[in-house]
Amino acid sequence: MHMVRVTIILIISVAGLFNNARAQDCKALEGDWKNELGSILVINQISTTGQLIGEYKSSSGVDGKVFPLLGWINNYNTDTGGVVSIAFSVKWKGYSSITSCTGTCSNDEEGPKIKTLWHLVRPDQEFEWERIIANSSTFRPLSR
Amino acid sequence: MHMVRVTIILIISVAGLFNNARAQDCKALEGDWKNELGSILVINQISTTGQLIGEYKSSSGVDGKVFPLLGWINNYNTDTGGVVSIAFSVKWKGYSSITSCTGTCSNDEEGPKIKTLWHLVRPDQEFEWERIIANSSTFRPLSR
Amino acid sequence: MHMVRVTIILIISVAGLFNNARAQDCKALEGDWKNELGSILVINQISTTGQLIGEYKSSSGVDGKVFPLLGWINNYNTDTGGVVSIAFSVKWKGYSSITSCTGTCSNDEEGPKIKTLWHLVRPDQEFEWERIIANSSTFRPLSR
Amino acid sequence: MHMVRVTIILIISVAGLFNNARAQDCKALEGDWKNELGSILVINQISTTGQLIGEYKSSSGVDGKVFPLLGWINNYNTDTGGVVSIAFSVKWKGYSSITSCTGTCSNDEEGPKIKTLWHLVRPDQEFEWERIIANSSTFRPLSR
């Protein structure tokens, strides 16, 4: 009886370790995140100064190619209840556009989320006033 | 032989002088740009892949400090009449915020301008819905 | 005489039941819609010219009061696959703010949704550049 | 000599009366305002509850037609140094779009200005994520 209980505790611990090794969260953002349209934000590296480097795989309008991105995280303030500022820009190589996403990483009942507003600039539009489109995008950890 | 070498050195020097005197424009963005509030965008370097590195000196709310910025230019499309996409993000070191500016460099009757919309994320606000502020900002070459 | 009065009352009741049972959708927007924060958008009336009149009950920051709103729908174009433009502004009476929501009504697998971006202007902020906040909000029919 | 002085005073008074009758400002917004692109915002009427009714004459993309607009002003807060919240939406009749402008009326060294950010929704775009464009627009009194 005593032996069985110990075994169960060990299994839970091992599962916890594997889980920790895989799950991205707002303290360790590196990994793959997916938004509501199925696009994938890959955060490859965050430097000690907060520089963020990664790739973006859009699900819409660009034939599934991969595009480079860079940006920042800012977790200076510890009064924010664990909320981290994040911003990144995607260069749409082979097109003339750039998208900048700006927002936060925080936790809700479903887990960590990167919630952003974005601006996409498209210089090939007829009128100057129609060159920037705006919208929102929320990313969740991609389960592997 | 000796005479020829001297001549070449002189030509390079003169070119260097002219290069320093050259004003920033949408084809050579490196230099200082000033917006309507008096903030200075310093573009230090643009890599061959379009990565932009620089500094931001805000005129408002941050005591005149200097903050690092990074981003992209995208001049792929030649059908845009010389309009170049530009985006950069400023990390407000010592605060918890990031600002992302997104827009274009183009020319009007006053010369080159970097016209952007921006989002500023501030995680230390009470409500989640009030964490992102938005506005516009236009930069002109700083006359030296 | 007595019989007639009873009949009239019954007809009114039945009409009331049918009216309550009808679900709001993008062709008949009148009714209550709820967003992800629990705020209620009440669309009371849409005129023949597309003017929209209603009320807003915010779940956050204003103590559950009700605020007037007005705006437009635009369903002119029939090439949009049933997507309707919608915009409305809420006057935060007793405060100094106004919020404008702008977006579309369309259908997805969960049913109709009013998907908007919004700007909220707050003139009582210290700096001019921090007076407009931005975010997104999606409303679904409130089940009754 | 005395007669001449009186005459001059009378002329100044009459000029003052005409000037008062014409100039829009943040306390009396009714009148014509022009933005940087040459579009005209006509504010016809502001009700006691702050409802704003007017017309918009765009300089770009719609062949110089006139479009109806409605919105709000909010001047509740007297702690804002005379800054008034303003928002209005333009229904692009004959198209499928709506534009919402949101911002403030305030004074600077050039006089009163209505400074706004706007969202324009266009449901006839191919992808849902490209249906909202964003930009800024500042209106000044149209001199007549």
Coordinates of C-alpha atoms in Angstrom, one line a residue:
Chain A
M1 CA 0.0 0.0 0.0
H2 CA 2.7 2.4 1.0
M3 CA 4.8 1.5 -2.1
V4 CA 2.0 2.2 -4.5
R5 CA 1.5 5.7 -3.2
V6 CA 5.2 6.5 -3.7
T7 CA 5.0 5.2 -7.3
I8 CA 2.1 7.5 -8.1
I9 CA 3.9 10.6 -6.8
L10 CA 7.0 9.8 -8.8
I11 CA 5.0 9.5 -12.1
I12 CA 3.3 12.9 -11.5
S13 CA 6.7 14.5 -10.9
V14 CA 8.1 13.1 -14.1
A15 CA 5.1 14.3 -16.1
G16 CA 5.5 17.7 -14.5
L17 CA 9.1 17.9 -15.6
F18 CA 8.3 17.1 -19.2
N19 CA 5.5 19.6 -19.2
N20 CA 7.8 22.3 -17.8
A21 CA 10.3 21.6 -20.5
R22 CA 7.8 22.2 -23.2
A23 CA 5.3 24.8 -22.3
Q24 CA 5.9 28.4 -23.4
D25 CA 4.6 31.1 -20.9
C26 CA 5.0 34.8 -20.3
K27 CA 8.3 34.2 -18.4
A28 CA 9.8 31.9 -21.1
L29 CA 8.3 33.0 -24.4
E30 CA 10.5 31.0 -26.7
G31 CA 8.4 28.5 -28.7
D32 CA 5.5 28.4 -31.1
W33 CA 2.3 30.4 -30.7
K34 CA -0.8 30.2 -32.8
N35 CA -3.4 32.9 -33.4
E36 CA -7.1 32.6 -34.2
L37 CA -6.5 32.5 -38.0
G38 CA -4.0 29.7 -37.7
S39 CA -0.8 31.8 -38.2
I40 CA 2.2 30.7 -36.2
L41 CA 4.5 33.1 -34.3
V42 CA 7.8 31.4 -33.7
I43 CA 9.9 33.1 -30.9
N44 CA 13.4 31.7 -31.4
Q45 CA 15.4 33.8 -29.0
I46 CA 15.1 36.6 -26.5
S47 CA 18.3 38.4 -25.6
T48 CA 19.3 39.7 -22.1
T49 CA 18.4 43.2 -23.3
G50 CA 14.9 42.0 -24.3
Q51 CA 15.5 41.7 -28.1
L52 CA 13.2 39.2 -29.6
I53 CA 14.0 37.2 -32.8
G54 CA 11.8 34.8 -34.6
E55 CA 9.7 33.8 -37.6
Y56 CA 6.1 34.2 -38.7
K57 CA 4.2 31.6 -40.8
S58 CA 1.0 33.3 -42.0
S59 CA -2.1 31.2 -42.8
S60 CA -3.6 33.8 -45.1
G61 CA -2.6 35.6 -48.3
V62 CA 1.1 34.6 -48.6
D63 CA 1.1 31.0 -49.7
G64 CA 2.4 29.5 -46.4
K65 CA 5.9 31.0 -46.6
V66 CA 8.0 31.9 -43.5
F67 CA 9.0 35.5 -42.7
P68 CA 11.5 37.0 -40.3
L69 CA 10.5 39.0 -37.3
L70 CA 12.2 41.0 -34.6
G71 CA 11.0 43.0 -31.6
W72 CA 11.2 43.5 -27.9
I73 CA 9.8 42.3 -24.6
N74 CA 9.7 44.6 -21.6
N75 CA 9.3 43.0 -18.2
Y76 CA 10.8 45.8 -16.2
N77 CA 7.9 46.5 -14.0
T78 CA 7.0 44.0 -11.4
D79 CA 3.9 45.9 -10.4
T80 CA 2.0 44.5 -13.4
G81 CA 0.9 41.2 -11.9
G82 CA 3.1 39.3 -14.3
V83 CA 1.9 41.1 -17.4
V84 CA 4.8 41.5 -19.9
S85 CA 4.9 44.0 -22.8
I86 CA 5.7 42.5 -26.2
A87 CA 6.0 43.9 -29.7
F88 CA 7.4 42.4 -32.9
S89 CA 7.5 43.4 -36.6
V90 CA 7.3 41.0 -39.5
K91 CA 9.0 41.9 -42.8
W92 CA 6.9 40.4 -45.6
K93 CA 9.9 39.6 -47.8
G94 CA 9.0 39.4 -51.5
Y95 CA 6.1 41.8 -50.8
S96 CA 6.4 45.5 -49.8
S97 CA 4.7 45.2 -46.4
I98 CA 5.5 45.2 -42.7
T99 CA 3.2 44.2 -39.8
S100 CA 3.8 45.4 -36.3
C101 CA 2.1 43.6 -33.4
T102 CA 2.0 45.4 -30.0
G103 CA 0.5 44.1 -26.8
T104 CA 1.0 42.0 -23.7
C105 CA 1.6 38.5 -22.5
S106 CA -0.6 37.6 -19.6
N107 CA -2.5 34.6 -18.1
D108 CA -6.2 33.8 -18.1
E109 CA -8.1 30.7 -17.2
E110 CA -7.0 29.1 -20.5
G111 CA -3.3 29.8 -19.8
P112 CA -0.8 32.2 -21.3
K113 CA -1.9 34.5 -24.2
I114 CA -0.1 37.1 -26.3
K115 CA -2.8 39.6 -27.0
T116 CA -1.9 42.3 -29.6
L117 CA -3.2 45.0 -31.8
W118 CA -1.4 45.3 -35.2
H119 CA -0.8 47.7 -38.0
L120 CA 0.1 46.5 -41.5
V121 CA 1.6 49.0 -43.9
R122 CA 1.1 48.4 -47.7
P123 CA 2.7 51.1 -49.8
D124 CA 1.3 49.8 -53.1
Q125 CA -2.2 51.1 -52.4
E126 CA -3.6 53.9 -54.7
F127 CA -4.3 56.4 -51.9
E128 CA -2.0 57.4 -49.1
W129 CA -4.9 57.2 -46.6
E130 CA -5.5 53.5 -47.3
R131 CA -2.0 52.2 -46.8
I132 CA -2.3 51.1 -43.1
I133 CA -4.7 48.4 -42.0
A134 CA -5.4 47.6 -38.4
N135 CA -6.7 44.7 -36.4
S136 CA -6.2 42.5 -33.3
S137 CA -4.6 39.1 -32.9
T138 CA -4.3 36.8 -29.9
F139 CA -1.7 34.0 -29.8
R140 CA -1.8 30.9 -27.6
P141 CA 0.9 28.3 -27.1
L142 CA 0.9 25.7 -29.9
S143 CA 0.4 22.3 -28.3
R144 CA 2.9 19.8 -29.6
Chain B
M1 CA 52.5 55.2 -59.9
H2 CA 52.9 57.1 -56.7
M3 CA 50.9 60.1 -58.1
V4 CA 48.0 57.9 -59.0
R5 CA 47.7 56.5 -55.5
V6 CA 47.5 60.0 -53.9
T7 CA 44.8 61.0 -56.3
I8 CA 42.6 58.1 -55.3
I9 CA 42.9 58.9 -51.6
L10 CA 41.9 62.5 -52.2
I11 CA 38.8 61.4 -54.2
I12 CA 37.7 59.1 -51.4
S13 CA 38.0 61.9 -48.8
V14 CA 36.0 64.3 -50.8
A15 CA 33.3 61.7 -51.3
G16 CA 33.2 61.1 -47.5
L17 CA 32.7 64.8 -46.9
F18 CA 29.8 65.0 -49.3
N19 CA 28.4 61.8 -47.7
N20 CA 28.3 63.4 -44.3
A21 CA 26.6 66.5 -45.6
R22 CA 24.0 64.5 -47.4
A23 CA 20.5 64.9 -46.1
Q24 CA 18.5 61.8 -45.1
D25 CA 15.8 60.7 -47.5
C26 CA 13.7 57.6 -48.2
K27 CA 16.6 55.9 -50.0
A28 CA 19.2 56.6 -47.3
L29 CA 17.3 56.8 -44.1
E30 CA 20.3 56.9 -41.7
G31 CA 20.3 60.1 -39.7
D32 CA 18.2 62.1 -37.3
W33 CA 14.5 62.7 -37.8
K34 CA 12.2 64.9 -35.7
N35 CA 8.5 64.6 -35.1
E36 CA 5.8 67.2 -34.4
L37 CA 6.3 66.9 -30.6
G38 CA 10.1 67.4 -30.9
S39 CA 11.1 63.8 -30.3
I40 CA 14.1 62.6 -32.2
L41 CA 14.3 59.3 -34.2
V42 CA 17.9 58.4 -34.8
I43 CA 18.4 55.7 -37.5
N44 CA 21.9 54.5 -37.0
Q45 CA 22.1 51.6 -39.4
I46 CA 20.0 49.6 -41.9
S47 CA 21.4 46.2 -42.8
T48 CA 21.3 44.6 -46.2
T49 CA 18.3 42.5 -45.1
G50 CA 16.4 45.7 -44.1
Q51 CA 17.0 45.5 -40.3
L52 CA 16.9 49.0 -38.8
I53 CA 18.8 49.9 -35.6
G54 CA 18.6 53.2 -33.8
E55 CA 17.7 55.3 -30.8
Y56 CA 14.8 57.4 -29.7
K57 CA 14.9 60.6 -27.7
S58 CA 11.4 61.4 -26.5
S59 CA 10.5 65.0 -25.7
S60 CA 7.6 64.1 -23.4
G61 CA 7.1 62.0 -20.3
V62 CA 10.5 60.4 -19.9
D63 CA 12.9 63.1 -18.8
G64 CA 14.9 63.4 -22.1
K65 CA 16.5 59.9 -21.9
V66 CA 17.6 57.9 -24.9
F67 CA 16.0 54.5 -25.7
P68 CA 17.0 51.7 -28.1
L69 CA 14.9 50.9 -31.1
L70 CA 14.9 48.3 -33.8
G71 CA 12.7 47.4 -36.8
W72 CA 12.6 47.0 -40.6
I73 CA 12.4 48.8 -43.8
N74 CA 10.8 47.1 -46.9
N75 CA 11.6 48.6 -50.3
Y76 CA 11.0 45.5 -52.3
N77 CA 8.2 46.8 -54.5
T78 CA 9.3 49.2 -57.1
D79 CA 5.7 49.9 -58.2
T80 CA 5.1 52.2 -55.2
G81 CA 6.5 55.4 -56.6
G82 CA 9.4 55.4 -54.2
V83 CA 7.3 54.8 -51.1
V84 CA 9.1 52.6 -48.6
S85 CA 7.6 50.7 -45.7
I86 CA 9.1 51.3 -42.3
A87 CA 8.4 50.1 -38.8
F88 CA 10.3 50.3 -35.6
S89 CA 9.8 49.6 -31.9
V90 CA 11.1 51.5 -29.0
K91 CA 11.8 49.7 -25.7
W92 CA 11.2 52.2 -22.9
K93 CA 14.0 50.9 -20.6
G94 CA 13.3 51.6 -17.0
Y95 CA 9.6 51.7 -17.7
S96 CA 7.4 48.7 -18.7
S97 CA 6.3 50.0 -22.1
I98 CA 7.0 49.5 -25.8
T99 CA 6.0 51.7 -28.7
S100 CA 5.7 50.4 -32.3
C101 CA 5.6 52.9 -35.1
T102 CA 4.4 51.6 -38.5
G103 CA 4.1 53.6 -41.8
T104 CA 5.9 54.8 -44.8
C105 CA 8.7 57.1 -46.0
S106 CA 7.6 59.2 -49.0
N107 CA 8.2 62.6 -50.4
D108 CA 5.9 65.6 -50.5
E109 CA 6.5 69.3 -51.3
E110 CA 8.4 69.8 -48.0
G111 CA 10.7 66.8 -48.7
P112 CA 10.9 63.4 -47.2
K113 CA 8.7 62.3 -44.3
I114 CA 8.3 59.2 -42.2
K115 CA 4.5 59.1 -41.5
T116 CA 3.5 56.5 -38.9
L117 CA 0.7 55.3 -36.8
W118 CA 1.8 53.9 -33.4
H119 CA 0.7 51.7 -30.6
L120 CA 2.1 52.1 -27.1
V121 CA 1.5 49.2 -24.6
R122 CA 1.5 50.0 -20.9
P123 CA 1.0 46.9 -18.8
D124 CA 0.7 48.9 -15.5
Q125 CA -2.8 50.1 -16.2
E126 CA -5.7 49.0 -14.0
F127 CA -7.9 47.5 -16.7
E128 CA -6.7 45.2 -19.6
W129 CA -8.7 47.2 -22.1
E130 CA -6.8 50.4 -21.3
R131 CA -3.3 49.1 -21.9
I132 CA -2.8 50.2 -25.5
I133 CA -2.8 53.8 -26.6
A134 CA -2.7 54.8 -30.2
N135 CA -1.8 57.9 -32.2
S136 CA 0.1 59.2 -35.3
S137 CA 3.5 60.7 -35.6
T138 CA 5.3 62.2 -38.6
F139 CA 9.1 62.7 -38.8
R140 CA 11.1 65.1 -41.0
P141 CA 14.8 65.2 -41.4
L142 CA 16.5 67.2 -38.6
S143 CA 18.3 70.1 -40.2
R144 CA 21.9 70.1 -39.1
Chain C
M1 CA -67.4 43.4 -24.9
H2 CA -65.6 41.4 -22.2
M3 CA -64.7 38.7 -24.7
V4 CA -63.1 41.2 -27.2
R5 CA -60.8 42.6 -24.5
V6 CA -59.5 39.2 -23.6
T7 CA -58.8 38.4 -27.3
I8 CA -56.7 41.5 -27.7
I9 CA -54.6 40.8 -24.7
L10 CA -53.9 37.3 -26.0
I11 CA -52.7 38.6 -29.3
I12 CA -50.3 41.0 -27.7
S13 CA -48.8 38.3 -25.6
V14 CA -48.3 36.0 -28.5
A15 CA -46.6 38.8 -30.5
G16 CA -44.4 39.5 -27.5
L17 CA -43.3 35.9 -27.3
F18 CA -42.4 35.7 -31.0
N19 CA -40.4 38.9 -30.8
N20 CA -38.4 37.7 -27.8
A21 CA -37.8 34.4 -29.5
R22 CA -36.3 35.9 -32.7
A23 CA -32.5 35.8 -32.6
Q24 CA -30.6 38.8 -33.7
D25 CA -28.5 38.4 -36.8
C26 CA -26.7 40.6 -39.3
K27 CA -29.9 41.2 -41.2
A28 CA -31.9 42.2 -38.1
L29 CA -29.4 43.6 -35.6
E30 CA -31.9 44.9 -33.1
G31 CA -31.5 43.2 -29.7
D32 CA -28.8 42.6 -27.1
W33 CA -25.2 41.6 -27.9
K34 CA -22.5 40.7 -25.4
N35 CA -18.8 41.1 -25.7
E36 CA -15.9 39.1 -24.3
L37 CA -15.7 41.4 -21.2
G38 CA -19.5 41.0 -20.4
S39 CA -20.5 44.5 -21.7
I40 CA -23.9 44.7 -23.3
L41 CA -24.6 46.4 -26.6
V42 CA -28.3 47.1 -26.9
I43 CA -29.4 48.0 -30.5
N44 CA -32.8 49.5 -30.1
Q45 CA -33.6 50.7 -33.6
I46 CA -32.1 51.0 -37.1
S47 CA -33.8 53.5 -39.4
T48 CA -34.4 53.1 -43.1
T49 CA -31.3 55.3 -43.8
G50 CA -29.2 53.0 -41.6
Q51 CA -29.0 55.1 -38.4
L52 CA -28.5 53.0 -35.4
I53 CA -29.7 54.0 -31.9
G54 CA -29.1 52.1 -28.7
E55 CA -27.5 51.8 -25.3
Y56 CA -24.3 50.4 -23.8
K57 CA -23.9 48.7 -20.4
S58 CA -20.3 48.5 -19.6
S59 CA -19.0 45.7 -17.3
S60 CA -15.8 47.6 -16.4
G61 CA -14.9 50.9 -14.9
V62 CA -18.2 52.7 -14.9
D63 CA -20.3 51.1 -12.1
G64 CA -22.8 49.3 -14.3
K65 CA -24.5 52.4 -15.6
V66 CA -26.2 52.6 -19.0
F67 CA -24.9 55.0 -21.7
P68 CA -26.5 56.2 -25.0
L69 CA -25.0 55.2 -28.4
L70 CA -25.7 56.1 -32.0
G71 CA -24.1 55.1 -35.3
W72 CA -24.7 53.5 -38.7
I73 CA -25.0 50.3 -40.5
N74 CA -24.1 50.1 -44.2
N75 CA -25.4 47.0 -46.1
Y76 CA -25.3 48.6 -49.5
N77 CA -23.0 46.2 -51.2
T78 CA -24.4 42.8 -51.9
D79 CA -21.0 41.5 -53.1
T80 CA -19.8 41.1 -49.5
G81 CA -21.2 37.7 -48.8
G82 CA -23.6 39.1 -46.3
V83 CA -21.0 41.1 -44.4
V84 CA -22.5 44.4 -43.1
S85 CA -20.5 47.4 -42.0
I86 CA -21.4 48.7 -38.5
A87 CA -20.1 51.6 -36.4
F88 CA -21.4 53.1 -33.2
S89 CA -20.2 55.7 -30.7
V90 CA -20.9 55.6 -26.9
K91 CA -21.1 58.9 -25.0
W92 CA -19.9 58.2 -21.5
K93 CA -22.2 60.7 -19.8
G94 CA -20.9 61.9 -16.5
Y95 CA -17.4 61.3 -17.7
S96 CA -15.6 63.2 -20.5
S97 CA -15.0 60.2 -22.8
I98 CA -16.4 58.8 -26.1
T99 CA -15.8 55.3 -27.5
S100 CA -16.2 54.6 -31.3
C101 CA -16.5 50.9 -32.4
T102 CA -16.1 50.2 -36.1
G103 CA -16.3 46.9 -37.8
T104 CA -18.5 44.3 -39.4
C105 CA -21.4 41.9 -38.7
S106 CA -20.8 38.5 -40.3
N107 CA -21.4 34.9 -39.6
D108 CA -19.0 32.2 -38.5
E109 CA -19.6 28.6 -37.2
E110 CA -20.8 30.0 -33.9
G111 CA -23.3 32.3 -35.5
P112 CA -23.5 36.0 -36.0
K113 CA -20.8 38.3 -34.6
I114 CA -20.2 42.0 -34.5
K115 CA -16.4 42.3 -34.7
T116 CA -15.0 45.8 -34.1
L117 CA -11.9 47.8 -33.4
W118 CA -12.4 50.8 -31.1
H119 CA -10.9 54.1 -30.1
L120 CA -11.7 55.6 -26.7
V121 CA -10.8 59.3 -26.3
R122 CA -10.1 60.6 -22.7
P123 CA -9.3 64.3 -22.7
D124 CA -8.4 64.3 -19.0
Q125 CA -5.0 62.7 -19.5
E126 CA -1.8 64.7 -18.8
F127 CA -0.3 64.4 -22.3
E128 CA -2.0 64.9 -25.6
W129 CA -0.4 61.8 -27.0
E130 CA -2.0 59.5 -24.4
R131 CA -5.6 60.6 -24.9
I132 CA -6.7 57.8 -27.3
I133 CA -6.7 54.2 -26.3
A134 CA -7.4 51.4 -28.8
N135 CA -8.5 47.8 -28.7
S136 CA -10.8 45.3 -30.2
S137 CA -14.2 43.9 -29.1
T138 CA -16.4 41.2 -30.5
F139 CA -20.1 40.9 -29.7
R140 CA -22.3 37.8 -29.9
P141 CA -26.1 37.7 -29.5
L142 CA -27.1 37.5 -25.8
S143 CA -29.0 34.4 -25.3
R144 CA -32.3 35.0 -23.5
Chain D
M1 CA -10.5 115.0 -34.8
H2 CA -13.0 113.7 -32.3
M3 CA -15.4 112.6 -35.1
V4 CA -12.6 110.6 -36.7
R5 CA -11.9 108.6 -33.5
V6 CA -15.6 107.7 -33.1
T7 CA -15.7 106.4 -36.7
I8 CA -12.8 104.2 -36.2
I9 CA -14.3 102.6 -33.0
L10 CA -17.5 101.9 -34.9
I11 CA -15.7 100.1 -37.7
I12 CA -13.8 97.9 -35.3
S13 CA -17.0 96.9 -33.6
V14 CA -18.7 95.9 -36.8
A15 CA -15.8 93.8 -37.8
G16 CA -15.8 92.1 -34.5
L17 CA -19.5 91.3 -34.9
F18 CA -19.0 89.7 -38.3
N19 CA -16.0 87.8 -37.0
N20 CA -17.9 86.4 -34.0
A21 CA -20.7 85.3 -36.3
R22 CA -18.3 83.2 -38.4
A23 CA -15.6 81.5 -36.4
Q24 CA -16.0 77.9 -35.3
D25 CA -14.2 76.9 -32.1
C26 CA -14.2 74.1 -29.5
K27 CA -17.1 75.7 -27.7
A28 CA -19.2 76.3 -30.8
L29 CA -18.3 73.6 -33.3
E30 CA -21.0 74.2 -35.9
G31 CA -19.4 75.2 -39.2
D32 CA -17.0 73.9 -41.8
W33 CA -13.7 72.3 -41.0
K34 CA -11.0 71.2 -43.4
N35 CA -8.4 68.4 -43.0
E36 CA -4.9 68.0 -44.5
L37 CA -6.3 66.2 -47.5
G38 CA -8.8 68.9 -48.3
S39 CA -11.9 67.0 -47.1
I40 CA -14.6 69.1 -45.5
L41 CA -16.3 68.2 -42.2
V42 CA -19.6 70.2 -41.9
I43 CA -21.0 70.2 -38.4
N44 CA -24.6 71.4 -38.9
Q45 CA -26.0 70.9 -35.4
I46 CA -25.1 69.8 -31.9
S47 CA -28.1 69.0 -29.6
T48 CA -28.3 69.7 -25.9
T49 CA -27.4 66.1 -25.2
G50 CA -24.3 66.4 -27.3
Q51 CA -25.6 64.6 -30.5
L52 CA -23.7 65.9 -33.6
I53 CA -25.2 65.9 -37.1
G54 CA -23.4 67.0 -40.2
E55 CA -22.1 66.1 -43.6
Y56 CA -18.7 65.1 -45.0
K57 CA -17.3 66.1 -48.4
S58 CA -14.3 63.8 -49.2
S59 CA -11.6 65.0 -51.4
S60 CA -10.4 61.6 -52.4
G61 CA -11.8 58.4 -53.8
V62 CA -15.5 59.2 -53.9
D63 CA -15.9 61.8 -56.7
G64 CA -16.7 64.8 -54.5
K65 CA -20.1 63.6 -53.2
V66 CA -21.5 64.6 -49.9
F67 CA -22.2 62.0 -47.1
P68 CA -24.2 62.1 -43.9
L69 CA -22.5 61.9 -40.5
L70 CA -23.5 61.7 -36.9
G71 CA -21.8 61.5 -33.6
W72 CA -21.2 63.0 -30.2
I73 CA -19.3 65.7 -28.4
N74 CA -18.6 65.3 -24.7
N75 CA -17.6 68.4 -22.8
Y76 CA -18.6 67.1 -19.3
N77 CA -15.3 67.4 -17.6
T78 CA -14.1 70.9 -16.9
D79 CA -10.7 69.7 -15.7
T80 CA -9.5 69.2 -19.2
G81 CA -8.4 72.8 -19.9
G82 CA -11.0 73.3 -22.5
V83 CA -10.3 70.0 -24.4
V84 CA -13.6 68.5 -25.7
S85 CA -14.1 64.9 -26.8
I86 CA -15.6 64.5 -30.3
A87 CA -16.5 61.5 -32.4
F88 CA -18.4 61.1 -35.6
S89 CA -19.2 58.4 -38.2
V90 CA -19.6 58.9 -41.9
K91 CA -21.9 56.6 -43.9
W92 CA -20.4 56.2 -47.4
K93 CA -23.8 55.9 -49.1
G94 CA -23.6 54.1 -52.4
Y95 CA -20.5 52.3 -51.1
S96 CA -20.4 49.7 -48.3
S97 CA -18.1 51.5 -46.0
I98 CA -18.3 53.6 -42.7
T99 CA -15.5 55.8 -41.2
S100 CA -15.4 56.6 -37.5
C101 CA -13.3 59.6 -36.4
T102 CA -12.5 59.8 -32.7
G103 CA -10.5 62.5 -30.9
T104 CA -10.5 66.0 -29.4
C105 CA -11.1 69.6 -30.1
S106 CA -8.4 71.8 -28.5
N107 CA -6.5 75.0 -29.2
D108 CA -2.9 75.4 -30.2
E109 CA -1.0 78.4 -31.5
E110 CA -2.8 78.2 -34.9
G111 CA -6.2 78.2 -33.3
P112 CA -8.8 75.4 -32.8
K113 CA -8.2 72.0 -34.2
I114 CA -10.2 68.7 -34.3
K115 CA -7.5 66.0 -34.0
T116 CA -8.7 62.5 -34.7
L117 CA -7.7 58.9 -35.3
W118 CA -10.1 57.0 -37.6
H119 CA -11.1 53.5 -38.6
L120 CA -12.6 52.9 -42.0
V121 CA -14.4 49.5 -42.5
R122 CA -14.6 48.1 -46.0
P123 CA -16.5 44.7 -46.1
D124 CA -15.8 44.1 -49.7
Q125 CA -12.1 43.1 -49.2
E126 CA -11.0 39.5 -49.8
F127 CA -9.7 38.7 -46.3
E128 CA -11.4 39.5 -43.0
W129 CA -8.2 40.8 -41.6
E130 CA -7.9 43.5 -44.2
R131 CA -11.3 45.1 -43.8
I132 CA -10.3 47.9 -41.4
I133 CA -7.9 50.7 -42.4
A134 CA -6.6 53.2 -39.9
N135 CA -5.1 56.7 -40.0
S136 CA -5.2 60.1 -38.5
S137 CA -6.9 63.3 -39.6
T138 CA -6.8 66.9 -38.2
F139 CA -9.4 69.5 -39.1
R140 CA -9.0 73.3 -38.9
P141 CA -11.8 75.9 -39.3
L142 CA -12.4 76.6 -43.0
S143 CA -11.8 80.3 -43.6
R144 CA -14.7 81.8 -45.6

